[in-house]
JSON list of C-alpha atoms in Angstrom, two decimals:
[
{"chain": "A", "resi": 1, "resn": "UNK", "atom": "CA", "xyz": [-51.49, 8.93, -67.06]},
{"chain": "A", "resi": 2, "resn": "UNK", "atom": "CA", "xyz": [-54.73, 10.83, -66.49]},
{"chain": "A", "resi": 3, "resn": "UNK", "atom": "CA", "xyz": [-56.12, 7.89, -64.55]},
{"chain": "A", "resi": 4, "resn": "UNK", "atom": "CA", "xyz": [-53.04, 7.85, -62.25]},
{"chain": "A", "resi": 5, "resn": "UNK", "atom": "CA", "xyz": [-53.33, 11.58, -61.52]},
{"chain": "A", "resi": 6, "resn": "UNK", "atom": "CA", "xyz": [-57.05, 11.19, -60.81]},
{"chain": "A", "resi": 7, "resn": "UNK", "atom": "CA", "xyz": [-56.38, 8.34, -58.35]},
{"chain": "A", "resi": 8, "resn": "UNK", "atom": "CA", "xyz": [-53.70, 10.34, -56.52]},
{"chain": "A", "resi": 9, "resn": "UNK", "atom": "CA", "xyz": [-55.97, 13.37, -56.21]},
{"chain": "A", "resi": 10, "resn": "UNK", "atom": "CA", "xyz": [-58.78, 11.19, -54.83]},
{"chain": "A", "resi": 11, "resn": "UNK", "atom": "CA", "xyz": [-56.56, 10.12, -51.88]},
{"chain": "A", "resi": 12, "resn": "UNK", "atom": "CA", "xyz": [-55.76, 13.67, -50.72]},
{"chain": "A", "resi": 13, "resn": "UNK", "atom": "CA", "xyz": [-58.92, 14.11, -48.60]},
{"chain": "A", "resi": 14, "resn": "UNK", "atom": "CA", "xyz": [-58.14, 10.88, -46.76]},
{"chain": "A", "resi": 15, "resn": "UNK", "atom": "CA", "xyz": [-54.54, 11.94, -46.04]},
{"chain": "A", "resi": 16, "resn": "UNK", "atom": "CA", "xyz": [-55.71, 15.42, -44.97]},
{"chain": "A", "resi": 17, "resn": "UNK", "atom": "CA", "xyz": [-58.28, 13.88, -42.65]},
{"chain": "A", "resi": 18, "resn": "UNK", "atom": "CA", "xyz": [-55.79, 11.48, -41.09]},
{"chain": "A", "resi": 19, "resn": "UNK", "atom": "CA", "xyz": [-53.41, 14.38, -40.43]},
{"chain": "A", "resi": 20, "resn": "UNK", "atom": "CA", "xyz": [-56.09, 16.28, -38.53]},
{"chain": "A", "resi": 21, "resn": "UNK", "atom": "CA", "xyz": [-57.24, 13.33, -36.45]},
{"chain": "A", "resi": 22, "resn": "UNK", "atom": "CA", "xyz": [-54.33, 10.95, -35.99]},
{"chain": "A", "resi": 23, "resn": "UNK", "atom": "CA", "xyz": [-55.17, 7.61, -34.48]},
{"chain": "A", "resi": 24, "resn": "UNK", "atom": "CA", "xyz": [-53.11, 6.26, -31.59]},
{"chain": "A", "resi": 25, "resn": "UNK", "atom": "CA", "xyz": [-50.21, 4.19, -32.81]},
{"chain": "A", "resi": 26, "resn": "UNK", "atom": "CA", "xyz": [-48.66, 1.41, -30.77]},
{"chain": "A", "resi": 27, "resn": "UNK", "atom": "CA", "xyz": [-44.91, 1.34, -31.07]},
{"chain": "A", "resi": 28, "resn": "UNK", "atom": "CA", "xyz": [-45.04, -2.37, -30.36]},
{"chain": "A", "resi": 29, "resn": "UNK", "atom": "CA", "xyz": [-47.40, -3.17, -33.19]},
{"chain": "A", "resi": 30, "resn": "UNK", "atom": "CA", "xyz": [-45.76, -4.65, -36.29]},
{"chain": "A", "resi": 31, "resn": "UNK", "atom": "CA", "xyz": [-48.88, -3.77, -38.37]},
{"chain": "A", "resi": 32, "resn": "UNK", "atom": "CA", "xyz": [-48.20, -0.06, -38.10]},
{"chain": "A", "resi": 33, "resn": "UNK", "atom": "CA", "xyz": [-44.51, 0.59, -38.69]},
{"chain": "A", "resi": 34, "resn": "UNK", "atom": "CA", "xyz": [-43.07, 4.05, -38.14]},
{"chain": "A", "resi": 35, "resn": "UNK", "atom": "CA", "xyz": [-42.09, 6.01, -41.24]},
{"chain": "A", "resi": 36, "resn": "UNK", "atom": "CA", "xyz": [-40.20, 9.22, -41.92]},
{"chain": "A", "resi": 37, "resn": "UNK", "atom": "CA", "xyz": [-43.51, 11.10, -42.12]},
{"chain": "A", "resi": 38, "resn": "UNK", "atom": "CA", "xyz": [-44.25, 10.49, -38.41]},
{"chain": "A", "resi": 39, "resn": "UNK", "atom": "CA", "xyz": [-42.03, 11.26, -35.42]},
{"chain": "A", "resi": 40, "resn": "UNK", "atom": "CA", "xyz": [-42.41, 11.17, -31.63]},
{"chain": "A", "resi": 41, "resn": "UNK", "atom": "CA", "xyz": [-40.27, 13.46, -29.44]},
{"chain": "A", "resi": 42, "resn": "UNK", "atom": "CA", "xyz": [-38.31, 11.20, -27.07]},
{"chain": "A", "resi": 43, "resn": "UNK", "atom": "CA", "xyz": [-35.69, 12.43, -24.60]},
{"chain": "A", "resi": 44, "resn": "UNK", "atom": "CA", "xyz": [-33.81, 10.36, -22.02]},
{"chain": "A", "resi": 45, "resn": "UNK", "atom": "CA", "xyz": [-31.55, 11.98, -19.44]},
{"chain": "A", "resi": 46, "resn": "UNK", "atom": "CA", "xyz": [-29.12, 9.49, -17.93]},
{"chain": "A", "resi": 47, "resn": "UNK", "atom": "CA", "xyz": [-27.74, 10.10, -14.43]},
{"chain": "A", "resi": 48, "resn": "UNK", "atom": "CA", "xyz": [-24.17, 11.27, -14.19]},
{"chain": "A", "resi": 49, "resn": "UNK", "atom": "CA", "xyz": [-21.78, 8.41, -13.62]},
{"chain": "A", "resi": 50, "resn": "UNK", "atom": "CA", "xyz": [-19.40, 8.37, -10.68]},
{"chain": "A", "resi": 51, "resn": "UNK", "atom": "CA", "xyz": [-17.27, 5.68, -12.28]},
{"chain": "A", "resi": 52, "resn": "UNK", "atom": "CA", "xyz": [-13.65, 6.71, -12.64]},
{"chain": "A", "resi": 53, "resn": "UNK", "atom": "CA", "xyz": [-11.94, 5.54, -15.78]},
{"chain": "A", "resi": 54, "resn": "UNK", "atom": "CA", "xyz": [-8.75, 3.58, -15.24]},
{"chain": "A", "resi": 55, "resn": "UNK", "atom": "CA", "xyz": [-5.55, 4.85, -16.72]},
{"chain": "A", "resi": 56, "resn": "UNK", "atom": "CA", "xyz": [-3.45, 2.05, -18.14]},
{"chain": "A", "resi": 57, "resn": "UNK", "atom": "CA", "xyz": [-0.33, 4.02, -17.30]},
{"chain": "A", "resi": 58, "resn": "UNK", "atom": "CA", "xyz": [-1.22, 4.73, -13.65]},
{"chain": "A", "resi": 59, "resn": "UNK", "atom": "CA", "xyz": [1.68, 3.92, -11.32]},
{"chain": "A", "resi": 60, "resn": "UNK", "atom": "CA", "xyz": [1.48, 3.06, -7.64]},
{"chain": "A", "resi": 61, "resn": "UNK", "atom": "CA", "xyz": [2.74, 5.95, -5.57]},
{"chain": "A", "resi": 62, "resn": "UNK", "atom": "CA", "xyz": [3.73, 6.11, -1.94]},
{"chain": "A", "resi": 63, "resn": "UNK", "atom": "CA", "xyz": [3.47, 9.07, 0.43]},
{"chain": "A", "resi": 64, "resn": "UNK", "atom": "CA", "xyz": [6.55, 11.26, 0.61]},
{"chain": "A", "resi": 65, "resn": "UNK", "atom": "CA", "xyz": [9.08, 10.49, 3.34]},
{"chain": "A", "resi": 66, "resn": "UNK", "atom": "CA", "xyz": [8.00, 11.81, 6.70]},
{"chain": "A", "resi": 67, "resn": "UNK", "atom": "CA", "xyz": [8.61, 10.70, 10.27]},
{"chain": "A", "resi": 68, "resn": "UNK", "atom": "CA", "xyz": [8.20, 12.05, 13.76]},
{"chain": "A", "resi": 69, "resn": "UNK", "atom": "CA", "xyz": [11.68, 10.88, 14.73]},
{"chain": "A", "resi": 70, "resn": "UNK", "atom": "CA", "xyz": [14.79, 12.64, 13.45]},
{"chain": "A", "resi": 71, "resn": "UNK", "atom": "CA", "xyz": [18.52, 12.79, 14.07]},
{"chain": "A", "resi": 72, "resn": "UNK", "atom": "CA", "xyz": [19.23, 14.11, 17.57]},
{"chain": "A", "resi": 73, "resn": "UNK", "atom": "CA", "xyz": [15.97, 12.81, 19.07]},
{"chain": "A", "resi": 74, "resn": "UNK", "atom": "CA", "xyz": [15.77, 10.32, 21.92]},
{"chain": "A", "resi": 75, "resn": "UNK", "atom": "CA", "xyz": [13.84, 7.17, 21.03]},
{"chain": "A", "resi": 76, "resn": "UNK", "atom": "CA", "xyz": [10.48, 6.68, 22.78]},
{"chain": "A", "resi": 77, "resn": "UNK", "atom": "CA", "xyz": [10.54, 4.01, 25.47]},
{"chain": "A", "resi": 78, "resn": "UNK", "atom": "CA", "xyz": [8.17, 1.53, 23.83]},
{"chain": "A", "resi": 79, "resn": "UNK", "atom": "CA", "xyz": [8.06, -2.18, 24.64]},
{"chain": "A", "resi": 80, "resn": "UNK", "atom": "CA", "xyz": [9.03, -4.85, 22.10]},
{"chain": "A", "resi": 81, "resn": "UNK", "atom": "CA", "xyz": [8.96, -8.65, 22.35]},
{"chain": "A", "resi": 82, "resn": "UNK", "atom": "CA", "xyz": [11.09, -11.57, 21.22]},
{"chain": "A", "resi": 83, "resn": "UNK", "atom": "CA", "xyz": [11.92, -15.21, 21.91]},
{"chain": "A", "resi": 84, "resn": "UNK", "atom": "CA", "xyz": [15.23, -15.80, 23.67]},
{"chain": "A", "resi": 85, "resn": "UNK", "atom": "CA", "xyz": [17.56, -18.74, 22.80]},
{"chain": "A", "resi": 86, "resn": "UNK", "atom": "CA", "xyz": [15.70, -20.98, 25.28]},
{"chain": "A", "resi": 87, "resn": "UNK", "atom": "CA", "xyz": [12.41, -20.26, 23.44]},
{"chain": "A", "resi": 88, "resn": "UNK", "atom": "CA", "xyz": [10.98, -18.13, 26.23]},
{"chain": "A", "resi": 89, "resn": "UNK", "atom": "CA", "xyz": [8.89, -15.13, 25.23]},
{"chain": "A", "resi": 90, "resn": "UNK", "atom": "CA", "xyz": [10.46, -11.96, 26.59]},
{"chain": "A", "resi": 91, "resn": "UNK", "atom": "CA", "xyz": [9.70, -8.26, 26.52]},
{"chain": "A", "resi": 92, "resn": "UNK", "atom": "CA", "xyz": [12.30, -5.55, 26.14]},
{"chain": "A", "resi": 93, "resn": "UNK", "atom": "CA", "xyz": [11.95, -1.80, 26.48]},
{"chain": "A", "resi": 94, "resn": "UNK", "atom": "CA", "xyz": [13.72, 0.49, 24.04]},
{"chain": "A", "resi": 95, "resn": "UNK", "atom": "CA", "xyz": [15.53, 1.98, 27.02]},
{"chain": "A", "resi": 96, "resn": "UNK", "atom": "CA", "xyz": [16.89, -1.44, 28.02]},
{"chain": "A", "resi": 97, "resn": "UNK", "atom": "CA", "xyz": [17.92, -2.08, 24.43]},
{"chain": "A", "resi": 98, "resn": "UNK", "atom": "CA", "xyz": [19.81, 1.17, 23.91]},
{"chain": "A", "resi": 99, "resn": "UNK", "atom": "CA", "xyz": [20.87, 2.58, 27.29]},
{"chain": "A", "resi": 100, "resn": "UNK", "atom": "CA", "xyz": [24.67, 2.97, 27.42]},
{"chain": "A", "resi": 101, "resn": "UNK", "atom": "CA", "xyz": [25.03, 1.13, 24.11]},
{"chain": "A", "resi": 102, "resn": "UNK", "atom": "CA", "xyz": [25.76, 1.73, 20.46]},
{"chain": "A", "resi": 103, "resn": "UNK", "atom": "CA", "xyz": [22.91, 0.07, 18.56]},
{"chain": "A", "resi": 104, "resn": "UNK", "atom": "CA", "xyz": [22.03, -0.44, 14.91]},
{"chain": "A", "resi": 105, "resn": "UNK", "atom": "CA", "xyz": [18.25, -0.62, 14.69]},
{"chain": "A", "resi": 106, "resn": "UNK", "atom": "CA", "xyz": [16.63, -1.37, 11.35]},
{"chain": "A", "resi": 107, "resn": "UNK", "atom": "CA", "xyz": [13.04, -2.06, 10.36]},
{"chain": "A", "resi": 108, "resn": "UNK", "atom": "CA", "xyz": [11.40, -4.08, 7.61]},
{"chain": "A", "resi": 109, "resn": "UNK", "atom": "CA", "xyz": [7.81, -3.93, 6.29]},
{"chain": "A", "resi": 110, "resn": "UNK", "atom": "CA", "xyz": [7.25, -7.62, 6.96]},
{"chain": "A", "resi": 111, "resn": "UNK", "atom": "CA", "xyz": [8.81, -10.94, 7.88]},
{"chain": "A", "resi": 112, "resn": "UNK", "atom": "CA", "xyz": [8.98, -13.45, 5.01]},
{"chain": "A", "resi": 113, "resn": "UNK", "atom": "CA", "xyz": [8.49, -10.73, 2.38]},
{"chain": "A", "resi": 114, "resn": "UNK", "atom": "CA", "xyz": [10.94, -10.95, -0.56]},
{"chain": "A", "resi": 115, "resn": "UNK", "atom": "CA", "xyz": [13.24, -7.94, -0.13]},
{"chain": "A", "resi": 116, "resn": "UNK", "atom": "CA", "xyz": [13.31, -8.29, 3.65]},
{"chain": "A", "resi": 117, "resn": "UNK", "atom": "CA", "xyz": [14.15, -12.01, 3.50]},
{"chain": "A", "resi": 118, "resn": "UNK", "atom": "CA", "xyz": [16.54, -11.99, 0.56]},
{"chain": "A", "resi": 119, "resn": "UNK", "atom": "CA", "xyz": [18.44, -8.72, 1.04]},
{"chain": "A", "resi": 120, "resn": "UNK", "atom": "CA", "xyz": [17.77, -6.52, 4.04]},
{"chain": "A", "resi": 121, "resn": "UNK", "atom": "CA", "xyz": [18.04, -8.91, 7.00]},
{"chain": "A", "resi": 122, "resn": "UNK", "atom": "CA", "xyz": [20.67, -11.23, 5.44]},
{"chain": "A", "resi": 123, "resn": "UNK", "atom": "CA", "xyz": [22.81, -8.18, 4.68]},
{"chain": "A", "resi": 124, "resn": "UNK", "atom": "CA", "xyz": [23.02, -7.26, 8.36]},
{"chain": "A", "resi": 125, "resn": "UNK", "atom": "CA", "xyz": [23.73, -10.87, 9.32]},
{"chain": "A", "resi": 126, "resn": "UNK", "atom": "CA", "xyz": [26.55, -10.98, 6.78]},
{"chain": "A", "resi": 127, "resn": "UNK", "atom": "CA", "xyz": [28.04, -7.66, 7.94]},
{"chain": "A", "resi": 128, "resn": "UNK", "atom": "CA", "xyz": [27.45, -8.21, 11.67]},
{"chain": "A", "resi": 129, "resn": "UNK", "atom": "CA", "xyz": [31.12, -8.87, 12.47]},
{"chain": "A", "resi": 130, "resn": "UNK", "atom": "CA", "xyz": [32.26, -5.75, 10.60]},
{"chain": "A", "resi": 131, "resn": "UNK", "atom": "CA", "xyz": [29.66, -3.68, 12.42]},
{"chain": "A", "resi": 132, "resn": "UNK", "atom": "CA", "xyz": [30.66, -5.03, 15.83]},
{"chain": "A", "resi": 133, "resn": "UNK", "atom": "CA", "xyz": [34.33, -4.52, 15.03]},
{"chain": "A", "resi": 134, "resn": "UNK", "atom": "CA", "xyz": [33.45, -0.83, 14.57]},
{"chain": "A", "resi": 135, "resn": "UNK", "atom": "CA", "xyz": [31.96, -0.61, 18.06]},
{"chain": "A", "resi": 136, "resn": "UNK", "atom": "CA", "xyz": [28.34, -1.67, 17.57]},
{"chain": "A", "resi": 137, "resn": "UNK", "atom": "CA", "xyz": [27.02, -3.50, 20.65]},
{"chain": "A", "resi": 138, "resn": "UNK", "atom": "CA", "xyz": [23.65, -4.69, 19.34]},
{"chain": "A", "resi": 139, "resn": "UNK", "atom": "CA", "xyz": [22.11, -5.15, 15.88]},
{"chain": "A", "resi": 140, "resn": "UNK", "atom": "CA", "xyz": [18.31, -5.39, 16.07]},
{"chain": "A", "resi": 141, "resn": "UNK", "atom": "CA", "xyz": [15.56, -5.77, 13.48]},
{"chain": "A", "resi": 142, "resn": "UNK", "atom": "CA", "xyz": [12.03, -4.49, 14.15]},
{"chain": "A", "resi": 143, "resn": "UNK", "atom": "CA", "xyz": [8.93, -5.60, 12.25]},
{"chain": "A", "resi": 144, "resn": "UNK", "atom": "CA", "xyz": [5.18, -5.22, 12.70]},
{"chain": "A", "resi": 145, "resn": "UNK", "atom": "CA", "xyz": [4.67, -8.96, 13.12]},
{"chain": "A", "resi": 146, "resn": "UNK", "atom": "CA", "xyz": [3.95, -11.00, 16.22]},
{"chain": "A", "resi": 147, "resn": "UNK", "atom": "CA", "xyz": [6.82, -12.63, 18.10]},
{"chain": "A", "resi": 148, "resn": "UNK", "atom": "CA", "xyz": [5.89, -16.11, 16.85]},
{"chain": "A", "resi": 149, "resn": "UNK", "atom": "CA", "xyz": [6.22, -15.02, 13.23]},
{"chain": "A", "resi": 150, "resn": "UNK", "atom": "CA", "xyz": [9.56, -13.36, 13.97]},
{"chain": "A", "resi": 151, "resn": "UNK", "atom": "CA", "xyz": [10.80, -16.57, 15.64]},
{"chain": "A", "resi": 152, "resn": "UNK", "atom": "CA", "xyz": [9.74, -18.67, 12.64]},
{"chain": "A", "resi": 153, "resn": "UNK", "atom": "CA", "xyz": [11.36, -16.20, 10.25]},
{"chain": "A", "resi": 154, "resn": "UNK", "atom": "CA", "xyz": [14.63, -16.41, 12.15]},
{"chain": "A", "resi": 155, "resn": "UNK", "atom": "CA", "xyz": [14.55, -20.21, 12.06]},
{"chain": "A", "resi": 156, "resn": "UNK", "atom": "CA", "xyz": [13.62, -20.25, 8.37]},
{"chain": "A", "resi": 157, "resn": "UNK", "atom": "CA", "xyz": [16.63, -18.11, 7.47]},
{"chain": "A", "resi": 158, "resn": "UNK", "atom": "CA", "xyz": [18.97, -20.01, 9.78]},
{"chain": "A", "resi": 159, "resn": "UNK", "atom": "CA", "xyz": [19.97, -16.90, 11.73]},
{"chain": "A", "resi": 160, "resn": "UNK", "atom": "CA", "xyz": [21.87, -17.22, 15.00]},
{"chain": "A", "resi": 161, "resn": "UNK", "atom": "CA", "xyz": [22.49, -14.45, 17.50]},
{"chain": "A", "resi": 162, "resn": "UNK", "atom": "CA", "xyz": [23.99, -12.00, 14.99]},
{"chain": "A", "resi": 163, "resn": "UNK", "atom": "CA", "xyz": [20.76, -9.99, 14.82]},
{"chain": "A", "resi": 164, "resn": "UNK", "atom": "CA", "xyz": [18.07, -9.67, 17.49]},
{"chain": "A", "resi": 165, "resn": "UNK", "atom": "CA", "xyz": [14.61, -9.94, 15.90]},
{"chain": "A", "resi": 166, "resn": "UNK", "atom": "CA", "xyz": [12.05, -7.80, 17.73]},
{"chain": "A", "resi": 167, "resn": "UNK", "atom": "CA", "xyz": [8.27, -7.80, 17.38]},
{"chain": "A", "resi": 168, "resn": "UNK", "atom": "CA", "xyz": [6.29, -4.56, 17.31]},
{"chain": "A", "resi": 169, "resn": "UNK", "atom": "CA", "xyz": [3.02, -6.36, 16.70]},
{"chain": "A", "resi": 170, "resn": "UNK", "atom": "CA", "xyz": [0.77, -3.53, 17.90]},
{"chain": "A", "resi": 171, "resn": "UNK", "atom": "CA", "xyz": [2.75, -0.76, 16.12]},
{"chain": "A", "resi": 172, "resn": "UNK", "atom": "CA", "xyz": [3.47, 0.89, 19.49]},
{"chain": "A", "resi": 173, "resn": "UNK", "atom": "CA", "xyz": [7.07, 1.78, 18.65]},
{"chain": "A", "resi": 174, "resn": "UNK", "atom": "CA", "xyz": [6.48, 2.29, 14.92]},
{"chain": "A", "resi": 175, "resn": "UNK", "atom": "CA", "xyz": [3.69, 4.81, 15.52]},
{"chain": "A", "resi": 176, "resn": "UNK", "atom": "CA", "xyz": [5.63, 6.55, 18.28]},
{"chain": "A", "resi": 177, "resn": "UNK", "atom": "CA", "xyz": [8.44, 7.38, 15.84]},
{"chain": "A", "resi": 178, "resn": "UNK", "atom": "CA", "xyz": [6.00, 8.19, 13.00]},
{"chain": "A", "resi": 179, "resn": "UNK", "atom": "CA", "xyz": [7.21, 5.46, 10.64]},
{"chain": "A", "resi": 180, "resn": "UNK", "atom": "CA", "xyz": [3.98, 3.59, 9.96]},
{"chain": "A", "resi": 181, "resn": "UNK", "atom": "CA", "xyz": [3.26, 2.65, 6.35]},
{"chain": "A", "resi": 182, "resn": "UNK", "atom": "CA", "xyz": [-0.34, 1.99, 5.26]},
{"chain": "A", "resi": 183, "resn": "UNK", "atom": "CA", "xyz": [-0.39, -0.85, 2.72]},
{"chain": "A", "resi": 184, "resn": "UNK", "atom": "CA", "xyz": [-4.12, -1.59, 3.11]},
{"chain": "A", "resi": 185, "resn": "UNK", "atom": "CA", "xyz": [-4.75, -0.93, -0.59]},
{"chain": "A", "resi": 186, "resn": "UNK", "atom": "CA", "xyz": [-2.44, -3.78, -1.59]},
{"chain": "A", "resi": 187, "resn": "UNK", "atom": "CA", "xyz": [-4.12, -7.14, -2.41]},
{"chain": "A", "resi": 188, "resn": "UNK", "atom": "CA", "xyz": [-1.79, -9.22, -0.20]},
{"chain": "A", "resi": 189, "resn": "UNK", "atom": "CA", "xyz": [-3.29, -8.15, 3.13]},
{"chain": "A", "resi": 190, "resn": "UNK", "atom": "CA", "xyz": [-0.30, -6.38, 4.69]},
{"chain": "A", "resi": 191, "resn": "UNK", "atom": "CA", "xyz": [-2.37, -3.67, 6.37]},
{"chain": "A", "resi": 192, "resn": "UNK", "atom": "CA", "xyz": [-0.38, -1.07, 8.31]},
{"chain": "A", "resi": 193, "resn": "UNK", "atom": "CA", "xyz": [3.33, -1.87, 8.64]},
{"chain": "A", "resi": 194, "resn": "UNK", "atom": "CA", "xyz": [6.61, -0.08, 9.29]},
{"chain": "A", "resi": 195, "resn": "UNK", "atom": "CA", "xyz": [8.59, 1.89, 6.77]},
{"chain": "A", "resi": 196, "resn": "UNK", "atom": "CA", "xyz": [11.93, 0.41, 5.93]},
{"chain": "A", "resi": 197, "resn": "UNK", "atom": "CA", "xyz": [14.77, 2.22, 7.68]},
{"chain": "A", "resi": 198, "resn": "UNK", "atom": "CA", "xyz": [18.11, 1.80, 9.42]},
{"chain": "A", "resi": 199, "resn": "UNK", "atom": "CA", "xyz": [19.35, 3.97, 12.26]},
{"chain": "A", "resi": 200, "resn": "UNK", "atom": "CA", "xyz": [22.41, 4.29, 14.44]},
{"chain": "A", "resi": 201, "resn": "UNK", "atom": "CA", "xyz": [21.48, 4.91, 18.07]},
{"chain": "A", "resi": 202, "resn": "UNK", "atom": "CA", "xyz": [23.89, 5.89, 20.85]},
{"chain": "A", "resi": 203, "resn": "UNK", "atom": "CA", "xyz": [22.59, 5.75, 24.41]},
{"chain": "A", "resi": 204, "resn": "UNK", "atom": "CA", "xyz": [19.02, 6.07, 23.12]},
{"chain": "A", "resi": 205, "resn": "UNK", "atom": "CA", "xyz": [19.71, 9.06, 20.86]},
{"chain": "A", "resi": 206, "resn": "UNK", "atom": "CA", "xyz": [19.42, 8.83, 17.07]},
{"chain": "A", "resi": 207, "resn": "UNK", "atom": "CA", "xyz": [22.74, 9.67, 15.40]},
{"chain": "A", "resi": 208, "resn": "UNK", "atom": "CA", "xyz": [22.03, 8.43, 11.86]},
{"chain": "A", "resi": 209, "resn": "UNK", "atom": "CA", "xyz": [18.63, 7.85, 10.23]},
{"chain": "A", "resi": 210, "resn": "UNK", "atom": "CA", "xyz": [18.28, 6.34, 6.77]},
{"chain": "A", "resi": 211, "resn": "UNK", "atom": "CA", "xyz": [14.56, 6.24, 6.00]},
{"chain": "A", "resi": 212, "resn": "UNK", "atom": "CA", "xyz": [13.19, 4.71, 2.82]},
{"chain": "A", "resi": 213, "resn": "UNK", "atom": "CA", "xyz": [10.17, 5.74, 0.75]},
{"chain": "A", "resi": 214, "resn": "UNK", "atom": "CA", "xyz": [7.47, 3.08, 0.66]},
{"chain": "A", "resi": 215, "resn": "UNK", "atom": "CA", "xyz": [8.97, -0.37, 0.29]},
{"chain": "A", "resi": 216, "resn": "UNK", "atom": "CA", "xyz": [12.13, 0.83, -1.46]},
{"chain": "A", "resi": 217, "resn": "UNK", "atom": "CA", "xyz": [15.56, -0.50, -0.50]},
{"chain": "A", "resi": 218, "resn": "UNK", "atom": "CA", "xyz": [18.10, 2.16, -1.44]},
{"chain": "A", "resi": 219, "resn": "UNK", "atom": "CA", "xyz": [19.66, 3.71, 1.69]},
{"chain": "A", "resi": 220, "resn": "UNK", "atom": "CA", "xyz": [19.03, 1.36, 4.62]},
{"chain": "A", "resi": 221, "resn": "UNK", "atom": "CA", "xyz": [21.42, -1.53, 3.98]},
{"chain": "A", "resi": 222, "resn": "UNK", "atom": "CA", "xyz": [24.19, -2.72, 6.27]},
{"chain": "A", "resi": 223, "resn": "UNK", "atom": "CA", "xyz": [26.69, -1.20, 3.83]},
{"chain": "A", "resi": 224, "resn": "UNK", "atom": "CA", "xyz": [25.01, 2.21, 4.21]},
{"chain": "A", "resi": 225, "resn": "UNK", "atom": "CA", "xyz": [25.37, 2.05, 7.99]},
{"chain": "A", "resi": 226, "resn": "UNK", "atom": "CA", "xyz": [28.99, 0.93, 7.72]},
{"chain": "A", "resi": 227, "resn": "UNK", "atom": "CA", "xyz": [29.72, 4.00, 5.60]},
{"chain": "A", "resi": 228, "resn": "UNK", "atom": "CA", "xyz": [28.27, 6.22, 8.32]},
{"chain": "A", "resi": 229, "resn": "UNK", "atom": "CA", "xyz": [30.42, 4.77, 11.12]}
]
């Protein structure tokens, strides 16, 4: 026991000396491992992250309903295009379409899209006779697609002359009435399109306007227009 105490005491000068004059220690050296009796202050400040955390419950939202056009307004005299029954490309002004006539004008976000192809356009084709029996002269569908796409869509659905399909490929009419819908954030490449709506126009003046939010289909059907007549 005495020998152990003597040996421990004999090491104190060495420990005291090493404390006063510490030798450089390489953190990468395996021969000199760190112990609890030695510490190196080390502080790392990470830059603030701009990453936004995703919320699993986030829902897609659309802007609230807004439009430049409203009931009582006269439609702007924009130019639309279409293919006539002889496959000739024609242009038609809104004034030519509506002057002295009772017109149902409805718009879809895109040709060949599901709701437009399965419900909206077919609904007006199906109810075209009822609408014309109630005094409607022309039923026309507007979409932000080129005239060739509108022609192919008409052929694909087997539509005759019940509904006139009009192209607003450059958004001239859609922007003029304030009904553009920006879908650029969607992964299918729709870009800027038209809001879905249906309106009753008499001699160029809007009498009924049923405007949808986003791509919804709640108030712009043929049945909704029939109820308003």
